[in-house]
Amino acid sequence: MTNETLYLQQIMESHKRPASVLAITSGKGGVGKTNITANLGICLAASGKKVLLVDADFSLGNLDIVMNVNNRYNVSHMIYDGKSVEEIIHSGPEGIEMICGASGLEELADLNEFQRRRLLKELSKLQNDNDVILIDTAAGISKSVVGFCLSANNVLVVTTPEATAMTDAYAMIKVLVGNRFTGHISLIVNMAHSIPEGKKTYQKIANVAGRFLNTHVYNAGILLKDERLSCSVRLRKPVVLAHPKSQITSSLAALAAKLSNSESSGSDDEGFFKKVVNWFF
Ligand SMILES: Nc1ncnc2c1ncn2[C@@H]1O[C@H](COP(=O)(O)OP(=O)(O)OP(=O)(O)O)[C@@H](O)[C@H]1O
Ligand SMILES: [Mg+2]
């Protein structure tokens, strides 16, 4: 490579937008966050984007299992064994890169200040090397989950039509609005038995958020309950790869396209992980 090319590359690098960060969260557990993160990531990567998945569940992370990715190193190796972020990145299908969550690591809020700073400093190196970062959060509205969501450019809240999941999704939206989240909040209804049931679920939450929180909740779409998805988890092959011609793959691809098109509301100057740091200090 000539000096001129190298110099041009450096100039182009300095103009590159940092990755747009989407946090995928829910309120209630077991509603499909991890599977949605994995399959969305694969669809976005298939469309040519450089995608990083971060499993931000530091106690029961299992994105590696759904993605069938080697989990030799995870965030705990960065915190306790001094590994750099580059050393704990794993490669997944379609050129995706992934950071595995720890199993049994105390929640981010419980780490000491030094450990938190180091973790977030290492993670902040990654925003310039990717187009999209998808954060799979843990369930609930703990300080660490909310911190990750508030620091993202946009948040995708996952619910099912069950009343408990809807109540918890609304609670998450309320916390985001209460903390003056400025990005888009979108809702995806997963495991619906029919499209009308999914639409009704979205409408109910969007109406209440509009009325009581004065907030627009974007409609990210509906995913039907589909045996193929649960089977693909058992096979450890994300459903969009195991069943590329199925209805659920079309819905996931449509969701990825929708998110991809609204990415312009993405990155700002401050950067994702820096905002996480601010939330904790
Ligand atoms: N659309 C779907 N159709 C059928 N089963 C589904 C669907 N989505 C999710 N599931 C089932 O729900 C299980 C839980 O999904 P997943 O692990 O993605 O949820 P989660 O929200 O990440 O859970 P946690 O809160 O524990 O992190 C999956 O293993 C799968 O069996
Ligand atoms: Mg999960």
mmCIF file of C-alpha atoms and ligand atoms in Angstrom:
data_model
loop_
_atom_site.group_PDB
_atom_site.id
_atom_site.type_symbol
_atom_site.label_atom_id
_atom_site.label_comp_id
_atom_site.label_asym_id
_atom_site.label_seq_id
_atom_site.Cartn_x
_atom_site.Cartn_y
_atom_site.Cartn_z
ATOM 1 C CA MET A 1 0.000 0.000 0.000
ATOM 2 C CA THR A 2 1.402 3.408 -0.937
ATOM 3 C CA ASN A 3 1.764 6.240 1.536
ATOM 4 C CA GLU A 4 -0.905 8.174 -0.373
ATOM 5 C CA THR A 5 -3.447 5.344 -0.036
ATOM 6 C CA LEU A 6 -2.650 4.967 3.629
ATOM 7 C CA TYR A 7 -3.140 8.686 4.158
ATOM 8 C CA LEU A 8 -6.466 8.644 2.285
ATOM 9 C CA GLN A 9 -7.606 5.688 4.346
ATOM 10 C CA GLN A 10 -6.815 7.611 7.517
ATOM 11 C CA ILE A 11 -8.808 10.621 6.284
ATOM 12 C CA MET A 12 -11.784 8.409 5.414
ATOM 13 C CA GLU A 13 -11.559 6.701 8.808
ATOM 14 C CA SER A 14 -11.786 10.066 10.533
ATOM 15 C CA HIS A 15 -15.064 10.793 8.695
ATOM 16 C CA LYS A 16 -16.636 7.451 9.480
ATOM 17 C CA ARG A 17 -19.816 7.609 11.539
ATOM 18 C CA PRO A 18 -19.718 5.611 14.726
ATOM 19 C CA ALA A 19 -21.968 2.547 14.748
ATOM 20 C CA SER A 20 -25.630 3.038 15.429
ATOM 21 C CA VAL A 21 -26.555 1.239 18.636
ATOM 22 C CA LEU A 22 -29.860 -0.535 19.179
ATOM 23 C CA ALA A 23 -30.713 -1.999 22.576
ATOM 24 C CA ILE A 24 -33.166 -4.883 22.553
ATOM 25 C CA THR A 25 -35.014 -5.105 25.834
ATOM 26 C CA SER A 26 -38.334 -6.143 27.323
ATOM 27 C CA GLY A 27 -39.289 -5.864 30.935
ATOM 28 C CA LYS A 28 -40.510 -9.450 31.266
ATOM 29 C CA GLY A 29 -38.075 -12.307 30.669
ATOM 30 C CA GLY A 30 -38.364 -15.059 28.093
ATOM 31 C CA VAL A 31 -40.212 -13.010 25.480
ATOM 32 C CA GLY A 32 -37.664 -13.527 22.671
ATOM 33 C CA LYS A 33 -35.033 -10.761 23.004
ATOM 34 C CA THR A 34 -32.057 -13.025 22.436
ATOM 35 C CA ASN A 35 -33.528 -14.766 19.408
ATOM 36 C CA ILE A 36 -34.610 -11.470 17.890
ATOM 37 C CA THR A 37 -31.121 -10.004 18.441
ATOM 38 C CA ALA A 38 -29.425 -13.002 16.829
ATOM 39 C CA ASN A 39 -31.697 -13.169 13.785
ATOM 40 C CA LEU A 40 -31.806 -9.413 13.241
ATOM 41 C CA GLY A 41 -28.027 -9.333 13.405
ATOM 42 C CA ILE A 42 -27.745 -12.025 10.744
ATOM 43 C CA CYS A 43 -30.240 -10.229 8.449
ATOM 44 C CA LEU A 44 -28.371 -6.919 8.839
ATOM 45 C CA ALA A 45 -25.035 -8.612 8.161
ATOM 46 C CA ALA A 46 -26.517 -10.284 5.079
ATOM 47 C CA SER A 47 -27.421 -6.805 3.824
ATOM 48 C CA GLY A 48 -23.751 -5.847 3.940
ATOM 49 C CA LYS A 49 -23.553 -4.118 7.314
ATOM 50 C CA LYS A 50 -20.733 -4.740 9.719
ATOM 51 C CA VAL A 51 -22.555 -5.974 12.795
ATOM 52 C CA LEU A 52 -21.455 -6.475 16.376
ATOM 53 C CA LEU A 53 -23.691 -8.275 18.868
ATOM 54 C CA VAL A 54 -23.143 -7.654 22.561
ATOM 55 C CA ASP A 55 -24.686 -9.960 25.123
ATOM 56 C CA ALA A 56 -25.282 -7.506 27.949
ATOM 57 C CA ASP A 57 -26.774 -10.137 30.207
ATOM 58 C CA PHE A 58 -23.903 -10.498 32.631
ATOM 59 C CA SER A 59 -25.463 -13.157 34.794
ATOM 60 C CA LEU A 60 -27.443 -15.451 32.489
ATOM 61 C CA GLY A 61 -26.139 -14.555 29.033
ATOM 62 C CA ASN A 62 -27.014 -17.106 26.356
ATOM 63 C CA LEU A 63 -26.704 -15.312 23.011
ATOM 64 C CA ASP A 64 -23.674 -17.510 22.288
ATOM 65 C CA ILE A 65 -25.878 -20.603 22.497
ATOM 66 C CA VAL A 66 -28.505 -19.211 20.118
ATOM 67 C CA MET A 67 -25.768 -18.078 17.700
ATOM 68 C CA ASN A 68 -23.760 -21.262 18.183
ATOM 69 C CA VAL A 69 -20.649 -19.209 18.778
ATOM 70 C CA ASN A 70 -17.574 -20.352 20.667
ATOM 71 C CA ASN A 71 -17.783 -18.689 24.083
ATOM 72 C CA ARG A 72 -14.249 -19.331 25.231
ATOM 73 C CA TYR A 73 -13.877 -15.748 26.375
ATOM 74 C CA ASN A 74 -16.537 -13.400 27.665
ATOM 75 C CA VAL A 75 -16.745 -10.043 29.398
ATOM 76 C CA SER A 76 -15.647 -11.557 32.694
ATOM 77 C CA HIS A 77 -12.230 -12.309 31.148
ATOM 78 C CA MET A 78 -11.906 -8.614 30.388
ATOM 79 C CA ILE A 79 -12.777 -7.661 33.944
ATOM 80 C CA TYR A 80 -10.967 -10.322 35.921
ATOM 81 C CA ASP A 81 -8.187 -11.555 33.626
ATOM 82 C CA GLY A 82 -7.105 -8.302 32.003
ATOM 83 C CA LYS A 83 -7.986 -9.401 28.446
ATOM 84 C CA SER A 84 -8.515 -6.625 25.906
ATOM 85 C CA VAL A 85 -11.811 -6.308 24.054
ATOM 86 C CA GLU A 86 -10.161 -7.517 20.845
ATOM 87 C CA GLU A 87 -9.197 -10.740 22.591
ATOM 88 C CA ILE A 88 -12.758 -11.580 23.619
ATOM 89 C CA ILE A 89 -14.491 -10.942 20.271
ATOM 90 C CA HIS A 90 -15.781 -14.087 18.595
ATOM 91 C CA SER A 91 -16.814 -14.588 14.982
ATOM 92 C CA GLY A 92 -20.298 -15.763 14.108
ATOM 93 C CA PRO A 93 -22.235 -16.533 10.933
ATOM 94 C CA GLU A 94 -22.332 -14.020 8.042
ATOM 95 C CA GLY A 95 -19.228 -12.230 9.309
ATOM 96 C CA ILE A 96 -20.926 -11.108 12.510
ATOM 97 C CA GLU A 97 -18.758 -10.367 15.504
ATOM 98 C CA MET A 98 -19.916 -11.014 18.997
ATOM 99 C CA ILE A 99 -19.087 -10.373 22.614
ATOM 100 C CA CYS A 100 -20.410 -13.085 24.864
ATOM 101 C CA GLY A 101 -22.111 -12.316 28.144
ATOM 102 C CA ALA A 102 -20.755 -13.778 31.300
ATOM 103 C CA SER A 103 -22.473 -16.395 33.336
ATOM 104 C CA GLY A 104 -22.607 -15.465 36.972
ATOM 105 C CA LEU A 105 -20.883 -12.084 36.696
ATOM 106 C CA GLU A 106 -22.342 -9.609 39.172
ATOM 107 C CA GLU A 107 -24.576 -7.118 37.476
ATOM 108 C CA LEU A 108 -22.813 -4.087 36.039
ATOM 109 C CA ALA A 109 -24.147 -1.869 38.822
ATOM 110 C CA ASP A 110 -22.479 -4.121 41.408
ATOM 111 C CA LEU A 111 -19.013 -4.008 39.852
ATOM 112 C CA ASN A 112 -16.597 -1.674 41.536
ATOM 113 C CA GLU A 113 -15.823 1.649 39.925
ATOM 114 C CA PHE A 114 -12.478 0.498 38.521
ATOM 115 C CA GLN A 115 -13.989 -2.624 36.928
ATOM 116 C CA ARG A 116 -16.880 -0.695 35.399
ATOM 117 C CA ARG A 117 -14.609 1.970 33.949
ATOM 118 C CA ARG A 118 -12.338 -0.627 32.440
ATOM 119 C CA LEU A 119 -15.210 -2.624 30.957
ATOM 120 C CA LEU A 120 -16.827 0.395 29.375
ATOM 121 C CA LYS A 121 -13.535 1.864 28.176
ATOM 122 C CA GLU A 122 -12.729 -1.376 26.390
ATOM 123 C CA LEU A 123 -16.211 -1.599 24.864
ATOM 124 C CA SER A 124 -16.047 2.005 23.670
ATOM 125 C CA LYS A 125 -13.232 1.045 21.290
ATOM 126 C CA LEU A 126 -15.758 -0.850 19.200
ATOM 127 C CA GLN A 127 -18.103 1.844 18.002
ATOM 128 C CA ASN A 128 -15.850 3.056 15.210
ATOM 129 C CA ASP A 129 -15.288 -0.393 13.734
ATOM 130 C CA ASN A 130 -18.928 -1.306 13.102
ATOM 131 C CA ASP A 131 -22.051 -0.062 11.309
ATOM 132 C CA VAL A 132 -24.522 -1.473 13.811
ATOM 133 C CA ILE A 133 -24.199 -2.676 17.389
ATOM 134 C CA LEU A 134 -27.084 -4.712 18.778
ATOM 135 C CA ILE A 135 -27.215 -5.020 22.554
ATOM 136 C CA ASP A 136 -29.179 -7.949 23.944
ATOM 137 C CA THR A 137 -30.088 -6.834 27.463
ATOM 138 C CA ALA A 138 -31.129 -8.890 30.446
ATOM 139 C CA ALA A 139 -34.796 -8.854 31.465
ATOM 140 C CA GLY A 140 -36.096 -6.380 34.031
ATOM 141 C CA ILE A 141 -35.571 -2.712 34.718
ATOM 142 C CA SER A 142 -32.403 -2.873 36.799
ATOM 143 C CA LYS A 143 -29.978 0.029 36.768
ATOM 144 C CA SER A 144 -27.662 -1.760 34.371
ATOM 145 C CA VAL A 145 -30.384 -2.688 31.854
ATOM 146 C CA VAL A 146 -31.815 0.821 31.892
ATOM 147 C CA GLY A 147 -28.295 2.270 31.593
ATOM 148 C CA PHE A 148 -27.606 0.275 28.438
ATOM 149 C CA CYS A 149 -30.970 1.290 26.947
ATOM 150 C CA LEU A 150 -30.604 4.985 27.729
ATOM 151 C CA SER A 151 -27.184 4.993 26.160
ATOM 152 C CA ALA A 152 -28.304 3.417 22.898
ATOM 153 C CA ASN A 153 -29.452 5.491 19.929
ATOM 154 C CA ASN A 154 -32.691 3.557 19.708
ATOM 155 C CA VAL A 155 -34.470 0.946 21.795
ATOM 156 C CA LEU A 156 -36.510 -2.005 20.602
ATOM 157 C CA VAL A 157 -38.909 -3.242 23.289
ATOM 158 C CA VAL A 158 -40.085 -6.832 22.909
ATOM 159 C CA THR A 159 -43.440 -7.971 24.253
ATOM 160 C CA THR A 160 -45.821 -10.867 23.724
ATOM 161 C CA PRO A 161 -49.624 -10.538 23.786
ATOM 162 C CA GLU A 162 -49.639 -11.808 27.396
ATOM 163 C CA ALA A 163 -50.903 -9.225 29.878
ATOM 164 C CA THR A 164 -47.839 -9.616 32.130
ATOM 165 C CA ALA A 165 -45.404 -9.069 29.248
ATOM 166 C CA MET A 166 -47.406 -6.037 28.073
ATOM 167 C CA THR A 167 -47.419 -4.494 31.561
ATOM 168 C CA ASP A 168 -43.659 -4.968 31.869
ATOM 169 C CA ALA A 169 -42.998 -3.608 28.366
ATOM 170 C CA TYR A 170 -45.008 -0.513 29.279
ATOM 171 C CA ALA A 171 -43.060 -0.206 32.561
ATOM 172 C CA MET A 172 -39.806 -0.212 30.566
ATOM 173 C CA ILE A 173 -41.131 2.444 28.168
ATOM 174 C CA LYS A 174 -42.214 4.538 31.157
ATOM 175 C CA VAL A 175 -38.745 4.318 32.721
ATOM 176 C CA LEU A 176 -37.107 5.331 29.422
ATOM 177 C CA VAL A 177 -39.429 8.302 29.009
ATOM 178 C CA GLY A 178 -39.026 9.226 32.698
ATOM 179 C CA ASN A 179 -35.268 9.343 32.114
ATOM 180 C CA ARG A 180 -35.731 11.546 29.035
ATOM 181 C CA PHE A 181 -34.595 9.003 26.468
ATOM 182 C CA THR A 182 -34.226 10.873 23.194
ATOM 183 C CA GLY A 183 -34.040 8.057 20.625
ATOM 184 C CA HIS A 184 -36.823 6.094 18.985
ATOM 185 C CA ILE A 185 -38.697 3.559 21.074
ATOM 186 C CA SER A 186 -40.094 0.768 18.905
ATOM 187 C CA LEU A 187 -42.233 -2.153 19.960
ATOM 188 C CA ILE A 188 -42.193 -5.634 18.496
ATOM 189 C CA VAL A 189 -44.911 -8.124 19.404
ATOM 190 C CA ASN A 190 -43.463 -11.623 19.478
ATOM 191 C CA MET A 191 -45.195 -14.998 19.758
ATOM 192 C CA ALA A 192 -48.533 -13.614 18.570
ATOM 193 C CA HIS A 193 -51.091 -16.270 17.611
ATOM 194 C CA SER A 194 -52.347 -14.115 14.751
ATOM 195 C CA ILE A 195 -51.566 -10.795 13.067
ATOM 196 C CA PRO A 196 -54.770 -9.165 14.437
ATOM 197 C CA GLU A 197 -53.792 -10.244 17.964
ATOM 198 C CA GLY A 198 -50.313 -8.745 17.420
ATOM 199 C CA LYS A 199 -51.743 -5.496 16.042
ATOM 200 C CA LYS A 200 -54.137 -5.188 18.977
ATOM 201 C CA THR A 201 -51.240 -5.698 21.404
ATOM 202 C CA TYR A 202 -49.175 -2.976 19.712
ATOM 203 C CA GLN A 203 -52.140 -0.590 19.596
ATOM 204 C CA LYS A 204 -52.940 -1.014 23.296
ATOM 205 C CA ILE A 205 -49.388 -0.203 24.406
ATOM 206 C CA ALA A 206 -48.934 2.597 21.845
ATOM 207 C CA ASN A 207 -52.256 4.176 22.909
ATOM 208 C CA VAL A 208 -51.436 4.115 26.616
ATOM 209 C CA ALA A 209 -47.918 5.476 25.962
ATOM 210 C CA GLY A 210 -49.384 8.234 23.805
ATOM 211 C CA ARG A 211 -52.033 9.130 26.338
ATOM 212 C CA PHE A 212 -50.137 8.904 29.618
ATOM 213 C CA LEU A 213 -46.506 9.416 28.576
ATOM 214 C CA ASN A 214 -47.084 11.635 25.577
ATOM 215 C CA THR A 215 -44.687 9.404 23.644
ATOM 216 C CA HIS A 216 -44.850 7.850 20.209
ATOM 217 C CA VAL A 217 -43.995 4.165 20.239
ATOM 218 C CA TYR A 218 -42.992 3.021 16.745
ATOM 219 C CA ASN A 219 -44.421 -0.190 15.363
ATOM 220 C CA ALA A 220 -41.524 -2.551 14.612
ATOM 221 C CA GLY A 221 -43.835 -5.378 13.556
ATOM 222 C CA ILE A 222 -45.272 -8.691 14.630
ATOM 223 C CA LEU A 223 -43.660 -12.125 14.858
ATOM 224 C CA LEU A 224 -45.974 -15.085 15.049
ATOM 225 C CA LYS A 225 -45.448 -17.964 17.422
ATOM 226 C CA ASP A 226 -43.625 -20.522 15.304
ATOM 227 C CA GLU A 227 -42.389 -23.973 16.214
ATOM 228 C CA ARG A 228 -39.512 -23.505 13.780
ATOM 229 C CA LEU A 229 -38.016 -20.867 16.043
ATOM 230 C CA SER A 230 -38.022 -23.008 19.169
ATOM 231 C CA CYS A 231 -36.678 -25.968 17.138
ATOM 232 C CA SER A 232 -33.889 -23.826 15.744
ATOM 233 C CA VAL A 233 -32.824 -22.960 19.300
ATOM 234 C CA ARG A 234 -32.535 -26.665 20.031
ATOM 235 C CA LEU A 235 -30.519 -27.127 16.813
ATOM 236 C CA ARG A 236 -28.391 -24.105 17.709
ATOM 237 C CA LYS A 237 -28.972 -22.583 14.292
ATOM 238 C CA PRO A 238 -30.747 -19.193 14.136
ATOM 239 C CA VAL A 239 -34.112 -19.579 12.405
ATOM 240 C CA VAL A 240 -33.264 -17.244 9.487
ATOM 241 C CA LEU A 241 -30.471 -19.650 8.548
ATOM 242 C CA ALA A 242 -32.300 -22.861 9.444
ATOM 243 C CA HIS A 243 -35.519 -21.846 7.593
ATOM 244 C CA PRO A 244 -34.643 -19.062 5.151
ATOM 245 C CA LYS A 245 -37.892 -19.422 3.178
ATOM 246 C CA SER A 246 -40.287 -19.375 6.134
ATOM 247 C CA GLN A 247 -42.780 -16.679 7.111
ATOM 248 C CA ILE A 248 -40.894 -15.939 10.334
ATOM 249 C CA THR A 249 -37.699 -15.280 8.351
ATOM 250 C CA SER A 250 -39.589 -12.873 6.068
ATOM 251 C CA SER A 251 -40.928 -11.030 9.130
ATOM 252 C CA LEU A 252 -37.463 -10.825 10.705
ATOM 253 C CA ALA A 253 -35.946 -9.623 7.426
ATOM 254 C CA ALA A 254 -38.672 -6.967 7.147
ATOM 255 C CA LEU A 255 -37.909 -5.829 10.683
ATOM 256 C CA ALA A 256 -34.189 -5.627 9.863
ATOM 257 C CA ALA A 257 -34.937 -3.561 6.749
ATOM 258 C CA LYS A 258 -37.200 -1.230 8.722
ATOM 259 C CA LEU A 259 -34.536 -0.690 11.376
ATOM 260 C CA SER A 260 -31.840 -0.292 8.770
ATOM 261 C CA ASN A 261 -33.825 2.443 7.043
ATOM 262 C CA SER A 262 -34.353 4.362 10.260
ATOM 263 C CA GLU A 263 -30.676 4.160 11.192
ATOM 264 C CA SER A 264 -30.214 7.786 10.187
ATOM 265 C CA SER A 265 -31.649 8.726 13.558
ATOM 266 C CA GLY A 266 -28.535 6.952 14.820
ATOM 267 C CA SER A 267 -25.184 7.941 16.053
ATOM 268 C CA ASP A 268 -24.424 11.141 17.793
ATOM 269 C CA ASP A 269 -21.127 12.633 18.792
ATOM 270 C CA GLU A 270 -20.993 11.458 22.351
ATOM 271 C CA GLY A 271 -20.985 7.760 21.526
ATOM 272 C CA PHE A 272 -22.755 4.874 23.137
ATOM 273 C CA PHE A 273 -20.405 3.547 25.762
ATOM 274 C CA LYS A 274 -19.428 7.004 26.898
ATOM 275 C CA LYS A 275 -23.080 7.567 27.720
ATOM 276 C CA VAL A 276 -23.162 4.301 29.642
ATOM 277 C CA VAL A 277 -20.214 5.590 31.656
ATOM 278 C CA ASN A 278 -22.072 8.820 32.384
ATOM 279 C CA TRP A 279 -25.101 6.874 33.582
ATOM 280 C CA PHE A 280 -23.031 5.013 36.134
ATOM 281 C CA PHE A 281 -20.865 7.828 37.475
HETATM 282 N N1 LIG B 1 -41.693 -16.424 17.735
HETATM 283 C C1 LIG B 1 -41.491 -17.485 18.537
HETATM 284 N N2 LIG B 1 -42.148 -18.649 18.313
HETATM 285 C C2 LIG B 1 -41.972 -19.731 19.107
HETATM 286 N N3 LIG B 1 -41.165 -19.737 20.171
HETATM 287 C C3 LIG B 1 -40.479 -18.607 20.457
HETATM 288 C C4 LIG B 1 -40.607 -17.424 19.649
HETATM 289 N N4 LIG B 1 -39.789 -16.483 20.194
HETATM 290 C C5 LIG B 1 -39.204 -17.042 21.249
HETATM 291 N N5 LIG B 1 -39.614 -18.321 21.421
HETATM 292 C C6 LIG B 1 -39.230 -19.264 22.501
HETATM 293 O O1 LIG B 1 -38.986 -18.545 23.677
HETATM 294 C C7 LIG B 1 -37.734 -18.925 24.231
HETATM 295 C C8 LIG B 1 -37.106 -17.741 24.917
HETATM 296 O O2 LIG B 1 -36.592 -16.857 23.921
HETATM 297 P P1 LIG B 1 -35.343 -15.907 24.224
HETATM 298 O O3 LIG B 1 -34.291 -16.642 24.948
HETATM 299 O O4 LIG B 1 -34.993 -15.267 22.938
HETATM 300 O O5 LIG B 1 -36.044 -14.865 25.210
HETATM 301 P P2 LIG B 1 -35.357 -13.711 26.074
HETATM 302 O O6 LIG B 1 -36.320 -12.594 26.129
HETATM 303 O O7 LIG B 1 -34.009 -13.424 25.542
HETATM 304 O O8 LIG B 1 -35.229 -14.423 27.498
HETATM 305 P P3 LIG B 1 -34.411 -13.865 28.784
HETATM 306 O O9 LIG B 1 -35.254 -12.768 29.370
HETATM 307 O O10 LIG B 1 -34.319 -15.064 29.677
HETATM 308 O O11 LIG B 1 -33.096 -13.369 28.293
HETATM 309 C C9 LIG B 1 -36.930 -19.464 23.053
HETATM 310 O O12 LIG B 1 -36.001 -20.429 23.454
HETATM 311 C C10 LIG B 1 -37.976 -20.061 22.160
HETATM 312 O O13 LIG B 1 -38.200 -21.407 22.532
HETATM 313 MG MG MG B 2 -32.145 -13.452 26.525
#
